[in-house]
mmCIF file of N, CA and C in Angstrom:
data_model
loop_
_atom_site.group_PDB
_atom_site.id
_atom_site.type_symbol
_atom_site.label_atom_id
_atom_site.label_comp_id
_atom_site.label_asym_id
_atom_site.label_seq_id
_atom_site.Cartn_x
_atom_site.Cartn_y
_atom_site.Cartn_z
ATOM 1 N N MET A 241 0.848 -1.168 0.000
ATOM 2 C CA MET A 241 0.000 0.000 0.000
ATOM 3 C C MET A 241 0.890 1.226 0.000
ATOM 4 N N TYR A 242 0.415 2.254 -0.654
ATOM 5 C CA TYR A 242 1.147 3.510 -0.651
ATOM 6 C C TYR A 242 0.187 4.657 -0.917
ATOM 7 N N SER A 243 0.654 5.854 -0.606
ATOM 8 C CA SER A 243 -0.092 7.070 -0.895
ATOM 9 C C SER A 243 0.909 8.145 -1.285
ATOM 10 N N ILE A 244 0.633 8.835 -2.383
ATOM 11 C CA ILE A 244 1.509 9.889 -2.880
ATOM 12 C C ILE A 244 0.679 11.146 -3.080
ATOM 13 N N LEU A 245 1.194 12.279 -2.585
ATOM 14 C CA LEU A 245 0.566 13.566 -2.865
ATOM 15 C C LEU A 245 1.218 14.145 -4.105
ATOM 16 N N LEU A 246 0.428 14.442 -5.109
ATOM 17 C CA LEU A 246 0.938 14.986 -6.361
ATOM 18 C C LEU A 246 1.046 16.507 -6.265
ATOM 19 N N ALA A 247 1.693 17.123 -7.251
ATOM 20 C CA ALA A 247 1.927 18.565 -7.237
ATOM 21 C C ALA A 247 0.626 19.361 -7.253
ATOM 22 N N ASN A 248 -0.416 18.832 -7.854
ATOM 23 C CA ASN A 248 -1.694 19.550 -7.926
ATOM 24 C C ASN A 248 -2.598 19.233 -6.727
ATOM 25 N N GLU A 249 -1.983 18.787 -5.609
ATOM 26 C CA GLU A 249 -2.687 18.478 -4.358
ATOM 27 C C GLU A 249 -3.646 17.299 -4.464
ATOM 28 N N LYS A 250 -3.528 16.508 -5.533
ATOM 29 C CA LYS A 250 -4.317 15.285 -5.624
ATOM 30 C C LYS A 250 -3.541 14.152 -4.980
ATOM 31 N N GLN A 251 -4.268 13.094 -4.607
ATOM 32 C CA GLN A 251 -3.656 11.961 -3.939
ATOM 33 C C GLN A 251 -3.766 10.725 -4.806
ATOM 34 N N LYS A 252 -2.650 9.993 -4.953
ATOM 35 C CA LYS A 252 -2.661 8.687 -5.619
ATOM 36 C C LYS A 252 -2.349 7.669 -4.541
ATOM 37 N N SER A 253 -3.260 6.703 -4.373
ATOM 38 C CA SER A 253 -3.067 5.737 -3.295
ATOM 39 C C SER A 253 -3.562 4.359 -3.701
ATOM 40 N N THR A 254 -3.051 3.350 -2.996
ATOM 41 C CA THR A 254 -3.511 1.984 -3.171
ATOM 42 C C THR A 254 -3.727 1.370 -1.796
ATOM 43 N N ALA A 255 -4.576 0.386 -1.751
ATOM 44 C CA ALA A 255 -4.783 -0.408 -0.544
ATOM 45 C C ALA A 255 -5.378 -1.736 -1.004
ATOM 46 N N ALA A 256 -4.660 -2.814 -0.773
ATOM 47 C CA ALA A 256 -5.094 -4.123 -1.260
ATOM 48 C C ALA A 256 -6.356 -4.580 -0.551
ATOM 49 N N GLY A 257 -7.318 -5.048 -1.338
ATOM 50 C CA GLY A 257 -8.545 -5.584 -0.775
ATOM 51 C C GLY A 257 -9.572 -4.554 -0.381
ATOM 52 N N VAL A 258 -9.303 -3.271 -0.659
ATOM 53 C CA VAL A 258 -10.222 -2.193 -0.315
ATOM 54 C C VAL A 258 -10.836 -1.670 -1.603
ATOM 55 N N LYS A 259 -12.161 -1.550 -1.624
ATOM 56 C CA LYS A 259 -12.831 -1.052 -2.820
ATOM 57 C C LYS A 259 -12.413 0.388 -3.099
ATOM 58 N N LYS A 260 -12.404 0.742 -4.371
ATOM 59 C CA LYS A 260 -11.950 2.067 -4.794
ATOM 60 C C LYS A 260 -12.785 3.174 -4.160
ATOM 61 N N CYS A 261 -14.096 3.009 -4.101
ATOM 62 C CA CYS A 261 -14.946 4.052 -3.546
ATOM 63 C C CYS A 261 -14.657 4.255 -2.053
ATOM 64 N N VAL A 262 -14.372 3.193 -1.329
ATOM 65 C CA VAL A 262 -14.036 3.304 0.095
ATOM 66 C C VAL A 262 -12.671 3.948 0.253
ATOM 67 N N ARG A 263 -11.710 3.546 -0.576
ATOM 68 C CA ARG A 263 -10.369 4.121 -0.520
ATOM 69 C C ARG A 263 -10.402 5.620 -0.781
ATOM 70 N N ASP A 264 -11.119 6.034 -1.817
ATOM 71 C CA ASP A 264 -11.170 7.456 -2.165
ATOM 72 C C ASP A 264 -11.919 8.278 -1.122
ATOM 73 N N ARG A 265 -12.918 7.692 -0.499
ATOM 74 C CA ARG A 265 -13.737 8.420 0.462
ATOM 75 C C ARG A 265 -13.104 8.479 1.853
ATOM 76 N N ASP A 266 -12.513 7.378 2.310
ATOM 77 C CA ASP A 266 -12.117 7.287 3.718
ATOM 78 C C ASP A 266 -10.619 7.357 3.985
ATOM 79 N N LEU A 267 -9.787 6.963 3.045
ATOM 80 C CA LEU A 267 -8.356 6.862 3.312
ATOM 81 C C LEU A 267 -7.620 8.082 2.789
ATOM 82 N N THR A 268 -7.155 8.912 3.700
ATOM 83 C CA THR A 268 -6.437 10.133 3.341
ATOM 84 C C THR A 268 -4.935 9.906 3.473
ATOM 85 N N HIS A 269 -4.166 10.815 2.873
ATOM 86 C CA HIS A 269 -2.709 10.725 2.937
ATOM 87 C C HIS A 269 -2.227 10.836 4.382
ATOM 88 N N SER A 270 -2.822 11.712 5.155
ATOM 89 C CA SER A 270 -2.410 11.859 6.556
ATOM 90 C C SER A 270 -2.708 10.593 7.355
ATOM 91 N N LEU A 271 -3.771 9.885 7.017
ATOM 92 C CA LEU A 271 -4.084 8.627 7.691
ATOM 93 C C LEU A 271 -3.045 7.564 7.346
ATOM 94 N N TYR A 272 -2.622 7.491 6.068
ATOM 95 C CA TYR A 272 -1.561 6.571 5.670
ATOM 96 C C TYR A 272 -0.300 6.857 6.491
ATOM 97 N N ARG A 273 0.073 8.133 6.590
ATOM 98 C CA ARG A 273 1.286 8.501 7.326
ATOM 99 C C ARG A 273 1.160 8.134 8.799
ATOM 100 N N ARG A 274 0.024 8.402 9.378
ATOM 101 C CA ARG A 274 -0.170 8.122 10.803
ATOM 102 C C ARG A 274 -0.083 6.625 11.075
ATOM 103 N N VAL A 275 -0.683 5.811 10.221
ATOM 104 C CA VAL A 275 -0.658 4.359 10.423
ATOM 105 C C VAL A 275 0.742 3.806 10.162
ATOM 106 N N LEU A 276 1.402 4.222 9.087
ATOM 107 C CA LEU A 276 2.682 3.633 8.709
ATOM 108 C C LEU A 276 3.861 4.133 9.532
ATOM 109 N N MET A 277 3.896 5.395 9.876
ATOM 110 C CA MET A 277 5.063 5.964 10.550
ATOM 111 C C MET A 277 4.972 5.906 12.063
ATOM 112 N N GLY A 278 3.797 5.637 12.591
ATOM 113 C CA GLY A 278 3.640 5.613 14.034
ATOM 114 C C GLY A 278 4.100 4.309 14.631
ATOM 115 N N SER A 279 4.362 4.350 15.923
ATOM 116 C CA SER A 279 4.653 3.123 16.657
ATOM 117 C C SER A 279 3.506 2.876 17.626
ATOM 118 N N SER A 280 3.340 1.658 18.048
ATOM 119 C CA SER A 280 2.184 1.320 18.871
ATOM 120 C C SER A 280 2.218 2.000 20.228
ATOM 121 N N SER A 281 3.381 2.499 20.670
ATOM 122 C CA SER A 281 3.461 3.157 21.968
ATOM 123 C C SER A 281 3.193 4.659 21.872
ATOM 124 N N MET A 282 3.060 5.191 20.667
ATOM 125 C CA MET A 282 2.828 6.622 20.505
ATOM 126 C C MET A 282 1.371 6.964 20.757
ATOM 127 N N ILE A 283 1.131 8.176 21.215
ATOM 128 C CA ILE A 283 -0.213 8.693 21.413
ATOM 129 C C ILE A 283 -0.366 9.899 20.490
ATOM 130 N N VAL A 284 -1.416 9.922 19.689
ATOM 131 C CA VAL A 284 -1.661 11.047 18.794
ATOM 132 C C VAL A 284 -2.270 12.192 19.596
ATOM 133 N N PRO A 285 -2.320 13.416 19.051
ATOM 134 C CA PRO A 285 -2.764 14.576 19.818
ATOM 135 C C PRO A 285 -4.130 14.434 20.489
ATOM 136 N N ASP A 286 -5.048 13.687 19.929
ATOM 137 C CA ASP A 286 -6.365 13.558 20.562
ATOM 138 C C ASP A 286 -6.410 12.389 21.558
ATOM 139 N N ASN A 287 -5.221 11.995 22.083
ATOM 140 C CA ASN A 287 -5.075 10.946 23.107
ATOM 141 C C ASN A 287 -5.577 9.580 22.649
ATOM 142 N N GLN A 288 -5.519 9.318 21.361
ATOM 143 C CA GLN A 288 -5.892 8.019 20.816
ATOM 144 C C GLN A 288 -4.609 7.251 20.504
ATOM 145 N N PRO A 289 -4.456 6.008 20.963
ATOM 146 C CA PRO A 289 -3.269 5.238 20.596
ATOM 147 C C PRO A 289 -3.299 4.889 19.117
ATOM 148 N N LEU A 290 -2.133 4.854 18.515
ATOM 149 C CA LEU A 290 -2.041 4.493 17.099
ATOM 150 C C LEU A 290 -2.293 3.001 16.937
ATOM 151 N N GLU A 291 -3.054 2.634 15.939
ATOM 152 C CA GLU A 291 -3.394 1.234 15.700
ATOM 153 C C GLU A 291 -3.769 1.049 14.242
ATOM 154 N N ASP A 292 -4.158 -0.154 13.888
ATOM 155 C CA ASP A 292 -4.617 -0.437 12.536
ATOM 156 C C ASP A 292 -5.904 0.334 12.247
ATOM 157 N N HIS A 293 -6.096 0.662 10.967
ATOM 158 C CA HIS A 293 -7.314 1.382 10.577
ATOM 159 C C HIS A 293 -8.291 0.395 9.958
ATOM 160 N N TRP A 294 -9.449 0.245 10.560
ATOM 161 C CA TRP A 294 -10.491 -0.668 10.085
ATOM 162 C C TRP A 294 -11.435 0.060 9.146
ATOM 163 N N ILE A 295 -11.914 -0.648 8.123
ATOM 164 C CA ILE A 295 -12.867 -0.077 7.171
ATOM 165 C C ILE A 295 -14.097 -0.975 7.106
ATOM 166 N N ARG A 296 -15.194 -0.404 6.645
ATOM 167 C CA ARG A 296 -16.422 -1.157 6.408
ATOM 168 C C ARG A 296 -16.787 -0.954 4.939
ATOM 169 N N GLN A 297 -17.029 -2.069 4.247
ATOM 170 C CA GLN A 297 -17.408 -1.996 2.842
ATOM 171 C C GLN A 297 -18.434 -3.074 2.539
ATOM 172 N N LYS A 298 -19.265 -2.795 1.556
ATOM 173 C CA LYS A 298 -20.284 -3.756 1.128
ATOM 174 C C LYS A 298 -19.930 -4.267 -0.257
ATOM 175 N N THR A 299 -20.082 -5.576 -0.438
ATOM 176 C CA THR A 299 -19.769 -6.205 -1.718
ATOM 177 C C THR A 299 -20.851 -7.206 -2.084
ATOM 178 N N PHE A 300 -20.879 -7.569 -3.354
ATOM 179 C CA PHE A 300 -21.757 -8.638 -3.827
ATOM 180 C C PHE A 300 -20.956 -9.936 -3.862
ATOM 181 N N ARG A 301 -21.575 -11.023 -3.431
ATOM 182 C CA ARG A 301 -20.973 -12.345 -3.496
ATOM 183 C C ARG A 301 -21.954 -13.304 -4.143
ATOM 184 N N SER A 302 -21.406 -14.311 -4.779
ATOM 185 C CA SER A 302 -22.233 -15.344 -5.370
ATOM 186 C C SER A 302 -21.773 -16.683 -4.824
ATOM 187 N N TRP A 303 -22.713 -17.468 -4.332
ATOM 188 C CA TRP A 303 -22.415 -18.793 -3.840
ATOM 189 C C TRP A 303 -23.548 -19.727 -4.244
ATOM 190 N N ASN A 304 -23.190 -20.774 -4.926
ATOM 191 C CA ASN A 304 -24.171 -21.771 -5.363
ATOM 192 C C ASN A 304 -25.276 -21.131 -6.219
ATOM 193 N N HIS A 305 -24.887 -20.263 -7.126
ATOM 194 C CA HIS A 305 -25.789 -19.559 -8.049
ATOM 195 C C HIS A 305 -26.773 -18.636 -7.332
ATOM 196 N N THR A 306 -26.427 -18.212 -6.126
ATOM 197 C CA THR A 306 -27.250 -17.270 -5.376
ATOM 198 C C THR A 306 -26.421 -16.022 -5.115
ATOM 199 N N VAL A 307 -26.941 -14.860 -5.487
ATOM 200 C CA VAL A 307 -26.235 -13.597 -5.291
ATOM 201 C C VAL A 307 -26.754 -12.946 -4.005
ATOM 202 N N PHE A 308 -25.831 -12.488 -3.187
ATOM 203 C CA PHE A 308 -26.210 -11.798 -1.961
ATOM 204 C C PHE A 308 -25.189 -10.720 -1.648
ATOM 205 N N THR A 309 -25.505 -9.821 -0.735
ATOM 206 C CA THR A 309 -24.585 -8.758 -0.338
ATOM 207 C C THR A 309 -23.908 -9.139 0.965
ATOM 208 N N VAL A 310 -22.670 -8.669 1.090
ATOM 209 C CA VAL A 310 -21.877 -8.936 2.286
ATOM 210 C C VAL A 310 -21.391 -7.601 2.824
ATOM 211 N N ASP A 311 -21.569 -7.400 4.117
ATOM 212 C CA ASP A 311 -21.049 -6.217 4.799
ATOM 213 C C ASP A 311 -19.751 -6.636 5.477
ATOM 214 N N GLN A 312 -18.614 -6.126 4.982
ATOM 215 C CA GLN A 312 -17.307 -6.534 5.487
ATOM 216 C C GLN A 312 -16.747 -5.488 6.431
ATOM 217 N N LEU A 313 -16.182 -5.942 7.534
ATOM 218 C CA LEU A 313 -15.397 -5.111 8.435
ATOM 219 C C LEU A 313 -14.006 -5.713 8.438
ATOM 220 N N LYS A 314 -13.031 -4.978 7.921
ATOM 221 C CA LYS A 314 -11.697 -5.536 7.761
ATOM 222 C C LYS A 314 -10.646 -4.472 7.988
ATOM 223 N N VAL A 315 -9.418 -4.903 8.185
ATOM 224 C CA VAL A 315 -8.296 -3.982 8.357
ATOM 225 C C VAL A 315 -7.978 -3.379 7.003
ATOM 226 N N GLY A 316 -8.117 -2.058 6.887
ATOM 227 C CA GLY A 316 -7.839 -1.383 5.631
ATOM 228 C C GLY A 316 -6.400 -0.932 5.523
ATOM 229 N N LEU A 317 -5.835 -0.440 6.633
ATOM 230 C CA LEU A 317 -4.446 0.006 6.671
ATOM 231 C C LEU A 317 -3.780 -0.579 7.902
ATOM 232 N N THR A 318 -2.582 -1.096 7.722
ATOM 233 C CA THR A 318 -1.795 -1.600 8.839
ATOM 234 C C THR A 318 -0.325 -1.362 8.568
ATOM 235 N N ARG A 319 0.443 -1.194 9.610
ATOM 236 C CA ARG A 319 1.879 -0.975 9.448
ATOM 237 C C ARG A 319 2.656 -2.292 9.473
ATOM 238 N N TYR A 320 2.007 -3.403 9.786
ATOM 239 C CA TYR A 320 2.686 -4.684 9.904
ATOM 240 C C TYR A 320 2.793 -5.372 8.547
ATOM 241 N N ASP A 321 3.990 -5.853 8.242
ATOM 242 C CA ASP A 321 4.241 -6.584 7.006
ATOM 243 C C ASP A 321 4.814 -7.932 7.385
ATOM 244 N N ASP A 322 4.016 -8.977 7.247
ATOM 245 C CA ASP A 322 4.453 -10.296 7.680
ATOM 246 C C ASP A 322 5.316 -11.006 6.638
ATOM 247 N N LYS A 323 5.614 -10.359 5.528
ATOM 248 C CA LYS A 323 6.426 -10.982 4.492
ATOM 249 C C LYS A 323 7.831 -10.399 4.414
ATOM 250 N N ARG A 324 8.125 -9.382 5.215
ATOM 251 C CA ARG A 324 9.422 -8.718 5.156
ATOM 252 C C ARG A 324 10.036 -8.621 6.552
ATOM 253 N N TRP A 325 11.369 -8.622 6.619
ATOM 254 C CA TRP A 325 12.134 -8.443 7.841
ATOM 255 C C TRP A 325 12.513 -6.964 7.915
ATOM 256 N N ILE A 326 12.085 -6.270 8.946
ATOM 257 C CA ILE A 326 12.357 -4.845 9.082
ATOM 258 C C ILE A 326 13.668 -4.673 9.845
ATOM 259 N N LEU A 327 14.597 -3.898 9.260
ATOM 260 C CA LEU A 327 15.906 -3.705 9.864
ATOM 261 C C LEU A 327 15.853 -2.657 10.975
ATOM 262 N N GLN A 328 16.989 -2.449 11.643
ATOM 263 C CA GLN A 328 17.058 -1.570 12.809
ATOM 264 C C GLN A 328 16.657 -0.126 12.519
ATOM 265 N N ASP A 329 16.869 0.356 11.283
ATOM 266 C CA ASP A 329 16.514 1.748 10.970
ATOM 267 C C ASP A 329 15.009 1.957 10.841
ATOM 268 N N GLY A 330 14.233 0.868 10.804
ATOM 269 C CA GLY A 330 12.779 0.961 10.748
ATOM 270 C C GLY A 330 12.224 1.225 9.363
ATOM 271 N N VAL A 331 13.083 1.367 8.358
ATOM 272 C CA VAL A 331 12.639 1.667 7.000
ATOM 273 C C VAL A 331 13.063 0.569 6.031
ATOM 274 N N THR A 332 14.311 0.152 6.111
ATOM 275 C CA THR A 332 14.861 -0.838 5.200
ATOM 276 C C THR A 332 14.324 -2.226 5.544
ATOM 277 N N THR A 333 13.977 -3.000 4.502
ATOM 278 C CA THR A 333 13.451 -4.347 4.716
ATOM 279 C C THR A 333 14.159 -5.350 3.828
ATOM 280 N N ARG A 334 14.090 -6.617 4.253
ATOM 281 C CA ARG A 334 14.570 -7.736 3.447
ATOM 282 C C ARG A 334 13.533 -8.848 3.551
ATOM 283 N N PRO A 335 13.448 -9.726 2.550
ATOM 284 C CA PRO A 335 12.479 -10.827 2.636
ATOM 285 C C PRO A 335 12.886 -11.816 3.726
ATOM 286 N N HIS A 336 11.883 -12.469 4.331
ATOM 287 C CA HIS A 336 12.174 -13.529 5.297
ATOM 288 C C HIS A 336 12.964 -14.622 4.606
ATOM 289 N N GLY A 337 13.922 -15.194 5.300
ATOM 290 C CA GLY A 337 14.761 -16.229 4.726
ATOM 291 C C GLY A 337 16.010 -15.700 4.057
ATOM 292 N N HIS A 338 16.198 -14.380 4.008
ATOM 293 C CA HIS A 338 17.398 -13.795 3.419
ATOM 294 C C HIS A 338 18.602 -14.205 4.255
ATOM 295 N N TYR A 339 19.749 -14.455 3.602
ATOM 296 C CA TYR A 339 20.901 -14.980 4.322
ATOM 297 C C TYR A 339 21.434 -13.993 5.368
ATOM 298 N N LEU A 340 21.271 -12.685 5.181
ATOM 299 C CA LEU A 340 21.759 -11.706 6.161
ATOM 300 C C LEU A 340 20.854 -11.618 7.392
ATOM 301 N N ASN A 341 19.637 -12.131 7.320
ATOM 302 C CA ASN A 341 18.734 -12.085 8.478
ATOM 303 C C ASN A 341 19.171 -13.057 9.570
ATOM 304 N N GLN A 342 20.016 -14.023 9.256
ATOM 305 C CA GLN A 342 20.443 -15.000 10.260
ATOM 306 C C GLN A 342 21.284 -14.345 11.351
ATOM 307 N N ASN A 343 21.986 -13.241 11.022
ATOM 308 C CA ASN A 343 22.875 -12.585 11.989
ATOM 309 C C ASN A 343 22.123 -11.593 12.882
ATOM 310 N N GLU A 344 20.888 -11.247 12.565
ATOM 311 C CA GLU A 344 20.184 -10.211 13.327
ATOM 312 C C GLU A 344 19.139 -10.782 14.206
#
């Protein structure tokens, strides 16, 4: 996931598994920064601890030739990446199983 502010003050962002209409309506650049750059021990100015950002979205599903709607509550933004090893600087990453990860 990423979010970029363009020169004309528009935002380009992605979030896997989140519908475009929900992403455009609810996920702002400042929210991306707060979720990704914060640590779990930090407190934001309104005394709220930093945590994952949950979203609610509705989708259509089909099962056994029956179409129905599903109301999903899921994690839309999170700072945790379970596929990468985060180094001491907090920014640089390597894939799990990398030969240099054995020393750290």
